[in-house]
Short mmCIF file of C-alpha atoms (C1' of nucleotides) in Angstrom, two decimals:
data_model
loop_
_atom_site.label_atom_id
_atom_site.label_comp_id
_atom_site.label_asym_id
_atom_site.label_seq_id
_atom_site.Cartn_x
_atom_site.Cartn_y
_atom_site.Cartn_z
CA MET A 1 -0.34 0.17 0.12
CA THR A 2 0.87 3.58 -0.63
CA ARG A 3 1.71 5.67 2.23
CA VAL A 4 1.06 9.19 2.10
CA LEU A 5 2.35 12.67 4.46
CA VAL A 6 0.20 15.27 4.02
CA ILE A 7 1.61 18.66 5.37
CA ASP A 8 -0.42 21.32 5.89
CA ASP A 9 -1.77 23.34 8.72
CA GLU A 10 -5.22 24.06 7.16
CA PRO A 11 -7.58 21.00 9.26
CA GLN A 12 -10.39 21.73 6.83
CA ILE A 13 -7.97 20.65 3.68
CA VAL A 14 -6.51 18.06 5.89
CA ARG A 15 -9.75 16.70 6.27
CA ALA A 16 -10.63 16.87 2.68
CA LEU A 17 -6.96 15.23 1.38
CA VAL A 18 -7.30 12.40 4.07
CA ILE A 19 -10.80 11.36 3.64
CA ASN A 20 -10.39 11.36 -0.06
CA LEU A 21 -6.79 9.39 -0.10
CA LYS A 22 -7.97 6.77 2.77
CA ALA A 23 -11.25 6.41 -0.20
CA ARG A 24 -8.49 5.18 -2.36
CA HIS A 25 -6.95 3.33 -0.20
CA TYR A 26 -4.10 4.88 1.06
CA GLU A 27 -2.63 5.04 4.19
CA VAL A 28 -2.03 8.26 5.16
CA ASP A 29 -0.05 10.38 8.02
CA ALA A 30 -1.35 13.83 9.21
CA ALA A 31 1.18 16.57 10.76
CA HIS A 32 0.32 20.14 11.22
CA ASP A 33 3.86 21.94 10.70
CA GLY A 34 6.75 21.44 10.17
CA ALA A 35 9.25 20.00 12.83
CA THR A 36 5.72 16.84 13.06
CA ALA A 37 6.48 16.65 9.38
CA LEU A 38 10.16 16.27 9.75
CA GLN A 39 10.06 13.72 12.40
CA LEU A 40 6.62 11.35 10.97
CA ALA A 41 8.60 11.31 7.27
CA ALA A 42 11.76 10.21 9.00
CA ALA A 43 9.83 7.95 11.46
CA ARG A 44 7.32 6.49 8.53
CA HIS A 45 8.86 6.44 5.45
CA PRO A 46 5.85 7.99 3.02
CA ASP A 47 5.85 7.09 -0.33
CA VAL A 48 5.03 10.23 -1.50
CA VAL A 49 4.49 13.69 0.51
CA VAL A 50 2.40 16.63 0.20
CA LEU A 51 2.97 19.43 1.56
CA ASP A 52 1.93 23.51 1.83
CA LEU A 53 4.01 25.90 1.75
CA GLY A 54 1.97 27.94 4.77
CA LEU A 55 3.00 26.67 8.36
CA PRO A 56 3.15 27.60 10.94
CA ASP A 57 6.60 27.01 12.56
CA MET A 58 9.18 27.05 9.16
CA ASP A 59 9.18 27.74 5.59
CA GLY A 60 8.36 24.99 3.36
CA VAL A 61 10.80 25.32 1.94
CA GLU A 62 12.89 24.95 4.91
CA VAL A 63 11.04 21.41 4.77
CA ILE A 64 11.49 20.46 1.21
CA ARG A 65 15.77 21.02 2.53
CA GLY A 66 14.80 18.58 5.51
CA LEU A 67 13.75 15.98 3.69
CA ARG A 68 16.29 15.92 0.42
CA GLY A 69 18.67 16.01 2.43
CA TRP A 70 18.60 12.21 3.02
CA THR A 71 15.58 11.27 0.57
CA ARG A 72 14.72 11.50 -2.85
CA VAL A 73 10.79 10.71 -2.11
CA PRO A 74 8.19 12.75 -4.20
CA ILE A 75 7.49 15.89 -2.26
CA LEU A 76 3.89 17.69 -4.05
CA VAL A 77 4.07 21.01 -3.01
CA LEU A 78 0.44 22.87 -2.52
CA SER A 79 0.12 26.79 -1.63
CA ALA A 80 -2.10 29.39 -2.51
CA ARG A 81 0.44 31.71 -3.87
CA HIS A 82 0.72 31.63 -7.59
CA SER A 83 3.62 33.66 -7.07
CA SER A 84 6.69 32.33 -10.29
CA ASP A 85 9.10 33.60 -7.44
CA GLU A 86 7.30 31.02 -4.96
CA LYS A 87 7.12 28.28 -8.07
CA VAL A 88 10.65 28.07 -8.67
CA GLU A 89 12.05 28.20 -5.44
CA ALA A 90 10.20 25.41 -3.85
CA LEU A 91 11.51 23.57 -7.71
CA ASP A 92 14.13 24.01 -6.84
CA ALA A 93 15.07 22.96 -3.76
CA GLY A 94 13.74 19.72 -4.52
CA ALA A 95 10.02 19.61 -4.90
CA ASP A 96 8.50 18.05 -7.53
CA ASP A 97 5.71 19.08 -7.95
CA TYR A 98 3.52 22.58 -7.26
CA VAL A 99 -0.10 22.70 -7.03
CA THR A 100 -1.51 26.36 -6.87
CA LYS A 101 -4.92 26.27 -3.71
CA PRO A 102 -7.63 26.17 -4.64
CA PHE A 103 -6.76 23.06 -6.53
CA GLY A 104 -8.93 20.11 -7.79
CA MET A 105 -8.97 17.61 -6.11
CA ASP A 106 -8.60 14.82 -9.02
CA GLU A 107 -5.80 16.99 -10.48
CA LEU A 108 -4.65 16.21 -7.19
CA LEU A 109 -4.45 13.00 -7.02
CA ALA A 110 -3.80 12.23 -11.06
CA ARG A 111 -0.24 14.25 -9.85
CA LEU A 112 0.11 12.35 -7.46
CA ARG A 113 -0.38 8.79 -8.94
CA ALA A 114 2.48 10.58 -11.54
CA ALA A 115 5.03 10.81 -9.04
CA VAL A 116 4.46 7.88 -7.20
CA ARG A 117 4.61 6.18 -10.62
CA ARG A 118 7.93 7.66 -11.64
CA ALA A 119 9.35 7.09 -8.02
CA GLU A 120 8.53 2.51 -8.97
CA PRO A 121 11.74 0.44 -9.44
CA VAL A 122 11.90 0.08 -13.40
CA PRO A 123 10.24 -3.47 -14.03
CA GLY A 124 12.81 -5.51 -14.36
CA GLY A 125 15.40 -3.72 -12.70
CA GLU A 126 16.55 -5.08 -9.49
CA ASP A 127 14.00 -6.64 -8.19
CA GLU A 128 15.12 -10.05 -6.81
CA VAL A 129 13.14 -12.56 -9.09
CA VAL A 130 15.81 -15.45 -8.40
CA VAL A 131 13.89 -18.61 -7.43
CA ASP A 132 17.06 -21.03 -5.85
CA THR A 133 17.41 -25.38 -5.58
CA ALA A 134 19.57 -27.52 -4.34
CA GLU A 135 21.11 -27.63 -7.85
CA PHE A 136 19.68 -24.96 -10.05
CA THR A 137 19.34 -21.72 -10.16
CA VAL A 138 16.68 -19.40 -12.34
CA ASP A 139 16.56 -16.17 -13.09
CA LEU A 140 13.58 -14.92 -14.16
CA ALA A 141 13.97 -11.75 -14.91
CA ALA A 142 17.42 -11.87 -16.82
CA LYS A 143 16.03 -15.19 -18.82
CA LYS A 144 18.90 -17.60 -16.86
CA VAL A 145 19.53 -20.62 -15.85
CA ASN A 146 22.75 -21.64 -14.30
CA ARG A 147 23.42 -25.04 -13.05
CA ASP A 148 26.86 -25.78 -11.10
CA GLY A 149 28.04 -22.48 -12.12
CA ARG A 150 27.46 -22.55 -15.84
CA ASP A 151 24.33 -21.04 -17.64
CA VAL A 152 22.43 -23.79 -18.67
CA ARG A 153 21.00 -22.78 -22.21
CA LEU A 154 16.87 -23.33 -22.53
CA THR A 155 15.08 -23.10 -25.79
CA PRO A 156 12.11 -20.79 -26.12
CA THR A 157 9.43 -22.62 -25.34
CA GLU A 158 11.11 -24.94 -22.37
CA TRP A 159 12.47 -21.26 -20.69
CA HIS A 160 8.60 -20.56 -21.28
CA LEU A 161 7.49 -23.96 -19.09
CA LEU A 162 10.14 -23.02 -17.01
CA GLU A 163 8.80 -19.62 -15.97
CA VAL A 164 5.05 -21.10 -15.95
CA LEU A 165 5.86 -23.80 -13.21
CA VAL A 166 8.79 -22.02 -11.26
CA ARG A 167 6.35 -18.88 -10.83
CA ASN A 168 4.09 -21.47 -10.08
CA THR A 169 6.19 -23.27 -7.71
CA GLY A 170 4.94 -25.56 -5.11
CA ARG A 171 1.54 -25.16 -6.22
CA LEU A 172 -0.37 -27.48 -9.66
CA VAL A 173 -0.36 -26.81 -12.89
CA SER A 174 -2.54 -28.49 -15.04
CA GLN A 175 -1.72 -30.12 -18.17
CA LYS A 176 -4.72 -27.66 -19.70
CA GLN A 177 -3.44 -24.41 -18.04
CA LEU A 178 0.70 -25.48 -19.70
CA LEU A 179 -0.77 -25.58 -22.70
CA GLN A 180 -2.58 -22.80 -22.75
CA GLU A 181 0.09 -20.81 -21.17
CA VAL A 182 3.03 -21.64 -23.34
CA TRP A 183 1.21 -22.98 -26.42
CA GLY A 184 -1.69 -20.68 -26.69
CA PRO A 185 -5.66 -20.69 -26.47
CA SER A 186 -6.11 -23.11 -28.78
CA TYR A 187 -4.09 -25.29 -26.92
CA GLY A 188 -5.20 -28.34 -24.14
CA THR A 189 -4.98 -31.66 -24.92
CA GLU A 190 -2.25 -31.92 -26.63
CA THR A 191 -0.55 -33.18 -23.47
CA ASN A 192 2.17 -35.33 -25.52
CA TYR A 193 3.74 -31.49 -25.77
CA LEU A 194 4.03 -31.37 -22.10
CA ARG A 195 6.17 -35.00 -22.09
CA VAL A 196 8.79 -33.91 -24.47
CA TYR A 197 9.41 -30.73 -23.47
CA MET A 198 9.53 -32.04 -19.53
CA ALA A 199 11.51 -34.28 -20.56
CA GLN A 200 14.09 -32.53 -22.22
CA LEU A 201 13.53 -29.54 -18.70
CA ARG A 202 14.33 -32.64 -16.95
CA ARG A 203 17.54 -34.04 -18.82
CA LYS A 204 18.83 -30.40 -18.44
CA LEU A 205 17.93 -29.45 -14.93
CA GLU A 206 17.86 -32.87 -12.79
CA VAL A 207 20.22 -35.16 -11.46
CA ASP A 208 18.84 -37.74 -12.16
CA PRO A 209 16.09 -36.87 -14.87
CA ALA A 210 14.72 -40.78 -14.67
CA HIS A 211 13.79 -39.65 -10.64
CA PRO A 212 12.55 -36.04 -10.77
CA ARG A 213 13.27 -34.38 -7.54
CA HIS A 214 11.99 -30.86 -8.51
CA PHE A 215 10.09 -31.09 -11.26
CA ILE A 216 6.79 -34.00 -10.04
CA THR A 217 4.71 -35.64 -12.45
CA GLU A 218 0.75 -35.71 -10.85
CA PRO A 219 -0.56 -38.51 -13.08
CA GLY A 220 -3.87 -37.05 -14.77
CA MET A 221 -3.85 -33.78 -13.58
CA GLY A 222 -0.51 -31.91 -14.26
CA TYR A 223 3.22 -31.41 -13.73
CA ARG A 224 4.62 -29.65 -9.97
CA PHE A 225 7.80 -27.32 -9.47
CA GLU A 226 9.43 -27.74 -6.04
CA LYS A 227 11.90 -26.38 -4.22
CA MET B 1 24.70 18.53 -21.90
CA THR B 2 20.59 17.99 -21.62
CA ARG B 3 18.55 17.95 -24.28
CA VAL B 4 15.00 18.23 -24.89
CA LEU B 5 12.61 17.93 -27.33
CA VAL B 6 10.32 20.70 -27.68
CA ILE B 7 6.86 19.45 -29.04
CA ASP B 8 4.55 22.35 -29.99
CA ASP B 9 3.00 23.86 -33.30
CA GLU B 10 2.77 27.62 -32.70
CA PRO B 11 5.88 28.53 -33.89
CA GLN B 12 5.82 31.61 -31.54
CA ILE B 13 5.65 29.50 -28.58
CA VAL B 14 8.24 26.55 -30.17
CA ARG B 15 10.51 29.42 -30.79
CA ALA B 16 10.28 31.36 -27.51
CA LEU B 17 11.04 27.75 -26.13
CA VAL B 18 14.01 26.91 -27.59
CA ILE B 19 15.73 30.68 -27.31
CA ASN B 20 15.44 30.38 -23.58
CA LEU B 21 16.47 26.50 -23.27
CA LYS B 22 19.28 27.44 -26.25
CA ALA B 23 20.24 30.17 -23.79
CA ARG B 24 20.58 27.77 -20.83
CA HIS B 25 23.17 25.84 -22.49
CA TYR B 26 20.05 22.79 -23.00
CA GLU B 27 20.16 20.92 -26.30
CA VAL B 28 17.28 21.76 -28.15
CA ASP B 29 15.04 19.35 -30.87
CA ALA B 30 12.28 20.27 -31.83
CA ALA B 31 9.34 18.69 -33.71
CA HIS B 32 5.93 20.01 -34.64
CA ASP B 33 3.39 17.44 -35.28
CA GLY B 34 3.01 13.98 -32.77
CA ALA B 35 4.56 11.99 -36.02
CA THR B 36 7.98 13.94 -35.82
CA ALA B 37 7.89 14.36 -32.34
CA LEU B 38 8.09 9.69 -32.10
CA GLN B 39 10.71 9.52 -34.65
CA LEU B 40 12.57 12.42 -32.90
CA ALA B 41 12.93 11.08 -29.22
CA ALA B 42 13.20 7.08 -30.82
CA ALA B 43 17.17 8.77 -33.04
CA ARG B 44 18.00 11.37 -30.36
CA HIS B 45 17.01 10.15 -27.33
CA PRO B 46 15.81 13.76 -25.27
CA ASP B 47 16.69 13.73 -21.77
CA VAL B 48 13.32 15.42 -21.04
CA VAL B 49 9.91 16.28 -23.19
CA VAL B 50 8.16 19.01 -23.72
CA LEU B 51 4.71 18.24 -25.15
CA ASP B 52 1.88 20.45 -26.40
CA LEU B 53 -1.20 18.47 -26.45
CA GLY B 54 -3.12 20.44 -29.41
CA LEU B 55 -1.31 18.20 -32.34
CA PRO B 56 -2.55 18.60 -35.86
CA ASP B 57 -1.30 15.54 -36.62
CA MET B 58 -2.45 13.35 -33.41
CA ASP B 59 -3.72 13.55 -29.82
CA GLY B 60 -0.80 14.90 -27.55
CA VAL B 61 -1.75 11.68 -25.32
CA GLU B 62 -1.43 9.07 -28.12
CA VAL B 63 2.32 10.69 -28.24
CA ILE B 64 2.59 10.24 -24.58
CA ARG B 65 1.26 6.32 -24.49
CA GLY B 66 3.59 6.07 -27.90
CA LEU B 67 6.40 7.46 -25.77
CA ARG B 68 5.49 5.61 -23.01
CA GLY B 69 5.59 2.34 -24.94
CA TRP B 70 9.19 2.16 -24.36
CA THR B 71 10.78 4.31 -22.79
CA ARG B 72 10.81 6.51 -19.11
CA VAL B 73 12.34 10.33 -20.28
CA PRO B 74 10.63 12.60 -18.62
CA ILE B 75 7.14 14.20 -20.41
CA LEU B 76 6.16 17.80 -19.92
CA VAL B 77 2.80 18.55 -21.38
CA LEU B 78 1.79 21.67 -22.29
CA SER B 79 -1.66 22.82 -22.82
CA ALA B 80 -4.59 25.71 -22.76
CA ARG B 81 -7.04 23.40 -21.40
CA HIS B 82 -7.38 23.77 -17.86
CA SER B 83 -10.35 21.04 -17.83
CA SER B 84 -9.33 18.82 -14.88
CA ASP B 85 -10.56 15.77 -16.87
CA GLU B 86 -7.28 16.33 -19.41
CA LYS B 87 -5.46 16.75 -16.88
CA VAL B 88 -6.13 13.52 -15.06
CA GLU B 89 -5.79 11.89 -18.32
CA ALA B 90 -2.59 13.49 -19.33
CA LEU B 91 -0.91 12.33 -16.60
CA ASP B 92 -3.03 9.23 -16.08
CA ALA B 93 -1.64 8.73 -19.67
CA GLY B 94 2.40 8.85 -17.93
CA ALA B 95 2.55 12.61 -18.15
CA ASP B 96 5.02 13.87 -15.68
CA ASP B 97 3.63 17.34 -15.18
CA TYR B 98 1.76 19.74 -16.80
CA VAL B 99 1.70 23.29 -16.96
CA THR B 100 -1.63 25.32 -18.58
CA LYS B 101 -0.64 28.04 -21.06
CA PRO B 102 -0.52 31.03 -20.65
CA PHE B 103 2.70 29.97 -18.50
CA GLY B 104 5.79 31.94 -16.90
CA MET B 105 8.87 30.82 -18.97
CA ASP B 106 10.50 30.74 -15.32
CA GLU B 107 8.03 27.98 -13.49
CA LEU B 108 8.60 26.26 -16.99
CA LEU B 109 12.23 26.27 -16.71
CA ALA B 110 11.41 25.31 -12.74
CA ARG B 111 9.31 22.08 -13.89
CA LEU B 112 11.44 21.32 -16.02
CA ARG B 113 15.10 20.98 -14.01
CA ALA B 114 13.05 19.49 -11.28
CA ALA B 115 12.36 16.47 -13.54
CA VAL B 116 14.87 16.21 -14.98
CA ARG B 117 17.08 16.34 -11.43
CA ARG B 118 14.50 13.53 -11.16
CA ALA B 119 15.37 10.96 -13.54
CA GLU B 120 19.36 11.52 -12.81
CA PRO B 121 21.04 8.47 -11.62
CA VAL B 122 21.71 8.23 -7.64
CA PRO B 123 24.64 9.61 -7.31
CA GLY B 124 26.56 7.22 -5.86
CA GLY B 125 24.28 4.55 -7.07
CA GLU B 126 24.80 0.75 -8.78
CA ASP B 127 25.62 3.35 -12.27
CA GLU B 128 28.25 1.01 -13.95
CA VAL B 129 29.59 3.25 -16.78
CA VAL B 130 32.63 1.63 -17.68
CA VAL B 131 32.39 -2.23 -18.41
CA ASP B 132 35.78 -4.18 -18.91
CA THR B 133 35.82 -7.54 -20.28
CA ALA B 134 39.34 -9.87 -21.40
CA GLU B 135 39.22 -8.43 -24.47
CA PHE B 136 38.11 -5.14 -24.68
CA THR B 137 36.74 -1.79 -22.33
CA VAL B 138 33.19 -0.50 -23.31
CA ASP B 139 32.37 3.24 -21.45
CA LEU B 140 29.20 4.16 -21.78
CA ALA B 141 30.16 7.87 -20.26
CA ALA B 142 32.87 8.63 -22.81
CA LYS B 143 30.75 6.95 -25.72
CA LYS B 144 34.04 4.47 -26.71
CA VAL B 145 35.14 1.17 -27.04
CA ASN B 146 38.94 0.63 -26.60
CA ARG B 147 40.41 -3.14 -27.79
CA ASP B 148 44.17 -3.66 -28.14
CA GLY B 149 44.83 0.18 -26.89
CA ARG B 150 43.13 1.39 -29.57
CA ASP B 151 39.88 2.97 -30.05
CA VAL B 152 37.52 1.22 -32.04
CA ARG B 153 35.21 2.78 -34.77
CA LEU B 154 31.36 2.29 -34.12
CA THR B 155 28.96 3.60 -35.78
CA PRO B 156 25.28 5.04 -34.47
CA THR B 157 23.22 2.11 -34.43
CA GLU B 158 26.17 0.14 -33.69
CA TRP B 159 26.83 1.67 -30.28
CA HIS B 160 23.29 2.39 -29.78
CA LEU B 161 23.00 -1.10 -30.06
CA LEU B 162 25.80 -2.18 -27.89
CA GLU B 163 25.25 0.23 -25.36
CA VAL B 164 21.50 -1.62 -24.90
CA LEU B 165 23.41 -4.62 -24.48
CA VAL B 166 26.36 -3.79 -21.72
CA ARG B 167 23.33 -1.91 -19.93
CA ASN B 168 21.96 -5.13 -19.42
CA THR B 169 24.77 -7.19 -18.89
CA GLY B 170 23.95 -10.57 -18.10
CA ARG B 171 20.77 -10.54 -18.86
CA LEU B 172 18.15 -11.16 -22.00
CA VAL B 173 17.28 -8.84 -23.82
CA SER B 174 14.45 -9.64 -26.50
CA GLN B 175 14.25 -8.79 -30.17
CA LYS B 176 11.30 -6.73 -29.37
CA GLN B 177 13.38 -5.24 -27.07
CA LEU B 178 16.31 -4.32 -28.88
CA LEU B 179 14.76 -3.11 -32.45
CA GLN B 180 12.41 -0.42 -30.54
CA GLU B 181 14.74 1.28 -28.40
CA VAL B 182 17.57 1.13 -30.94
CA TRP B 183 15.69 1.53 -34.01
CA GLY B 184 12.13 2.68 -32.51
CA PRO B 185 8.74 1.86 -31.50
CA SER B 186 7.16 1.39 -34.87
CA TYR B 187 10.08 -1.67 -35.21
CA GLY B 188 9.84 -4.94 -33.07
CA THR B 189 9.50 -7.50 -36.79
CA GLU B 190 13.05 -6.61 -38.97
CA THR B 191 14.94 -8.99 -36.93
CA ASN B 192 17.47 -8.96 -40.67
CA TYR B 193 18.39 -5.68 -38.41
CA LEU B 194 19.53 -7.48 -35.34
CA ARG B 195 21.49 -10.31 -37.61
CA VAL B 196 23.26 -7.90 -39.49
CA TYR B 197 24.70 -4.95 -37.10
CA MET B 198 25.57 -8.28 -34.62
CA ALA B 199 27.56 -9.14 -36.83
CA GLN B 200 29.36 -6.04 -37.13
CA LEU B 201 29.49 -5.72 -33.55
CA ARG B 202 30.54 -9.31 -33.81
CA ARG B 203 33.40 -8.51 -35.93
CA LYS B 204 35.32 -5.56 -34.33
CA LEU B 205 34.43 -7.34 -30.67
CA GLU B 206 34.75 -10.18 -30.74
CA VAL B 207 38.24 -12.43 -30.62
CA ASP B 208 36.24 -15.22 -32.89
CA PRO B 209 33.59 -13.08 -34.97
CA ALA B 210 32.09 -16.85 -35.08
CA HIS B 211 32.36 -18.35 -31.97
CA PRO B 212 31.16 -14.87 -29.92
CA ARG B 213 31.60 -15.26 -25.90
CA HIS B 214 29.82 -11.67 -25.44
CA PHE B 215 27.64 -11.27 -27.87
CA ILE B 216 25.43 -14.55 -27.40
CA THR B 217 22.88 -16.11 -29.55
CA GLU B 218 19.18 -16.93 -27.94
CA PRO B 219 17.81 -18.24 -30.60
CA GLY B 220 13.94 -17.39 -30.67
CA MET B 221 14.65 -14.91 -28.42
CA GLY B 222 17.68 -12.23 -28.69
CA TYR B 223 20.70 -11.65 -27.17
CA ARG B 224 23.05 -11.63 -24.52
CA PHE B 225 25.23 -10.02 -23.37
CA GLU B 226 28.66 -11.40 -21.51
CA LYS B 227 31.31 -10.30 -20.08
"C1'" DC C 1 -3.01 -63.63 -16.47
"C1'" DT C 2 -4.14 -60.04 -19.56
"C1'" DC C 3 -5.77 -54.94 -21.24
"C1'" DC C 4 -5.39 -50.91 -21.42
"C1'" DG C 5 -4.60 -45.87 -20.17
"C1'" DG C 6 -0.79 -42.27 -19.06
"C1'" DC C 7 3.69 -41.22 -18.88
"C1'" DG C 8 8.44 -41.57 -20.81
"C1'" DT C 9 12.60 -42.07 -24.00
"C1'" DC C 10 13.77 -41.46 -28.31
"C1'" DA C 11 14.15 -40.18 -33.32
"C1'" DG C 12 14.08 -38.01 -37.94
"C1'" DA C 13 11.46 -34.70 -40.63
"C1'" DG C 14 9.42 -29.85 -41.14
"C1'" DT C 15 9.62 -25.45 -40.41
"C1'" DT C 16 12.22 -21.06 -38.51
"C1'" DC C 17 15.85 -18.40 -37.49
"C1'" DC C 18 20.18 -17.08 -37.66
"C1'" DG C 19 25.20 -15.81 -39.66
"C1'" DT C 20 26.36 -13.79 -44.07
"C1'" DC C 21 27.67 -11.57 -47.37
"C1'" DA C 22 26.00 -8.36 -51.32
"C1'" DA C 23 23.81 -4.63 -53.64
"C1'" DG C 24 21.26 -0.37 -53.68
"C1'" DG C 25 20.38 3.85 -51.63
"C1'" DA C 26 20.96 8.39 -48.73
"C1'" DC C 27 23.68 11.46 -47.02
"C1'" DG C 28 26.99 14.85 -45.79
"C1'" DA C 29 31.92 16.12 -46.80
"C1'" DC C 30 34.86 17.58 -50.35
"C1'" DG D 1 30.14 15.95 -59.49
"C1'" DT D 2 32.41 12.15 -56.74
"C1'" DC D 3 33.53 10.00 -53.18
"C1'" DG D 4 33.01 7.52 -48.89
"C1'" DT D 5 29.80 6.29 -44.63
"C1'" DC D 6 26.25 4.67 -43.39
"C1'" DC D 7 21.72 2.10 -43.36
"C1'" DT D 8 18.81 -0.83 -46.17
"C1'" DT D 9 17.30 -5.25 -48.22
"C1'" DG D 10 17.24 -9.65 -50.06
"C1'" DA D 11 18.74 -14.65 -51.11
"C1'" DC D 12 20.86 -18.32 -49.67
"C1'" DG D 13 22.83 -21.88 -46.70
"C1'" DG D 14 23.22 -24.11 -42.24
"C1'" DA D 15 22.15 -24.30 -37.52
"C1'" DA D 16 18.49 -24.55 -34.18
"C1'" DC D 17 14.39 -25.74 -33.35
"C1'" DT D 18 9.22 -27.73 -33.33
"C1'" DC D 19 6.47 -31.36 -34.09
"C1'" DT D 20 5.09 -35.76 -35.03
"C1'" DG D 21 4.57 -40.89 -34.94
"C1'" DA D 22 6.36 -44.50 -32.50
"C1'" DC D 23 7.68 -47.09 -28.48
"C1'" DG D 24 8.66 -49.36 -24.14
"C1'" DC D 25 7.86 -49.41 -18.86
"C1'" DC D 26 4.81 -49.38 -15.35
"C1'" DG D 27 0.52 -49.41 -12.10
"C1'" DG D 28 -4.63 -50.87 -12.18
"C1'" DA D 29 -9.09 -52.69 -13.76
"C1'" DG D 30 -10.51 -56.31 -15.45
#
DNA sequence: CTCCGGCGTCAGAGTTCCGTCAAGGACGAC
DNA sequence: GTCGTCCTTGACGGAACTCTGACGCCGGAG
């Protein structure tokens, strides 16, 4: 769940934001002044910050600097001031976006979504998509299988089949489901394909292909991958 | 130097932007319609895009989608429309910011700076600028390849292809992804291009081009660069 | 016991995919 | 214009992959 930190000293604005955000399943923290805000940010590590520049205890830009000292969390600034200088100052201090009050809630939420989306790690980035077994390792992102320090070469079909099984580690995958995912939706009965390609996977990955430990056959039903 | 792509069909706006940006030492490309814009984006790989939604040939949101299909470059939208729906649509399509016309140049530039800053890689991040192999060295920042103490001459396309592969060292890069990143989003099936240019890269960089050790073919799937 | 269905194995045929070469065209430099 | 560089395109032989049928094994049912 995405966590939002709202910083504003006007209770009605905070209330409106909190209600709208919670309705959209965001987790919301709120602070009424800069000091509390910085503390909360450090404690809760929000995914995005909504900051009103007009705070009672400190300049909003100072809050931005305080945050930017240690985090790159997206900061969305709210302000009643339309002056161009204010915007430039806030943006150059490290804000990500600047919305002038009064603002439309739809727009604010859209900008919030944009800010959060941007901060997301690249899909297929460094996320750990590696599955380990005693004998081999499957890296789903790099499309690599390593066994005894060597890369194992898989054909597209073999890889596709392995992928479906590994993504369902421990679960039984029916023959029909495998056929449809690997060969396409119009397949479903060609179980001989499965037999051939399961055999090849086992030959390449199992220690003893005749007595598989990872690619288990469930007779009449399907196959199961076990670590 | 930061490269900006300006997309707008109003010459006076383009002129104003180009003058201001160049004065601040940005490198600027300009397009006056969506098709040219997508082409230019693919060819020039801008660091940030400024996009007017009102284009003669296609909907601005389509341009956003066209870009987002293959790149995460920051997109700053300009529009005369103040309607909230328009903003939400553009932002949800993948835009990073939305500025309504008439806009202050200072503010626009500040938002541009914010967008570029955000996109910067984390300082001290795991960005490898130089990649070494036993036989040659690729310097991604300097755009240079060195082999046996000599710089290897690569054509723009060869370099581009090499860059994509090296940035994904060890990972399989699909043919479609390579084509889209190097030749542009409208490509995806012209695998003969890949065959030709992979051969050229191998001829220039592999010890034995017929038995490549670094530029590995995964038949039916794509290519992989290995140190 | 025999029969039978489901599974594993193997090898060959057919098809797709890849590396290579060469020719043609676009473009800019001189 | 002429040259040189680079990109595109087509063609072809060979390699890799998928499909297909045949066969044997095994366990359960009759």
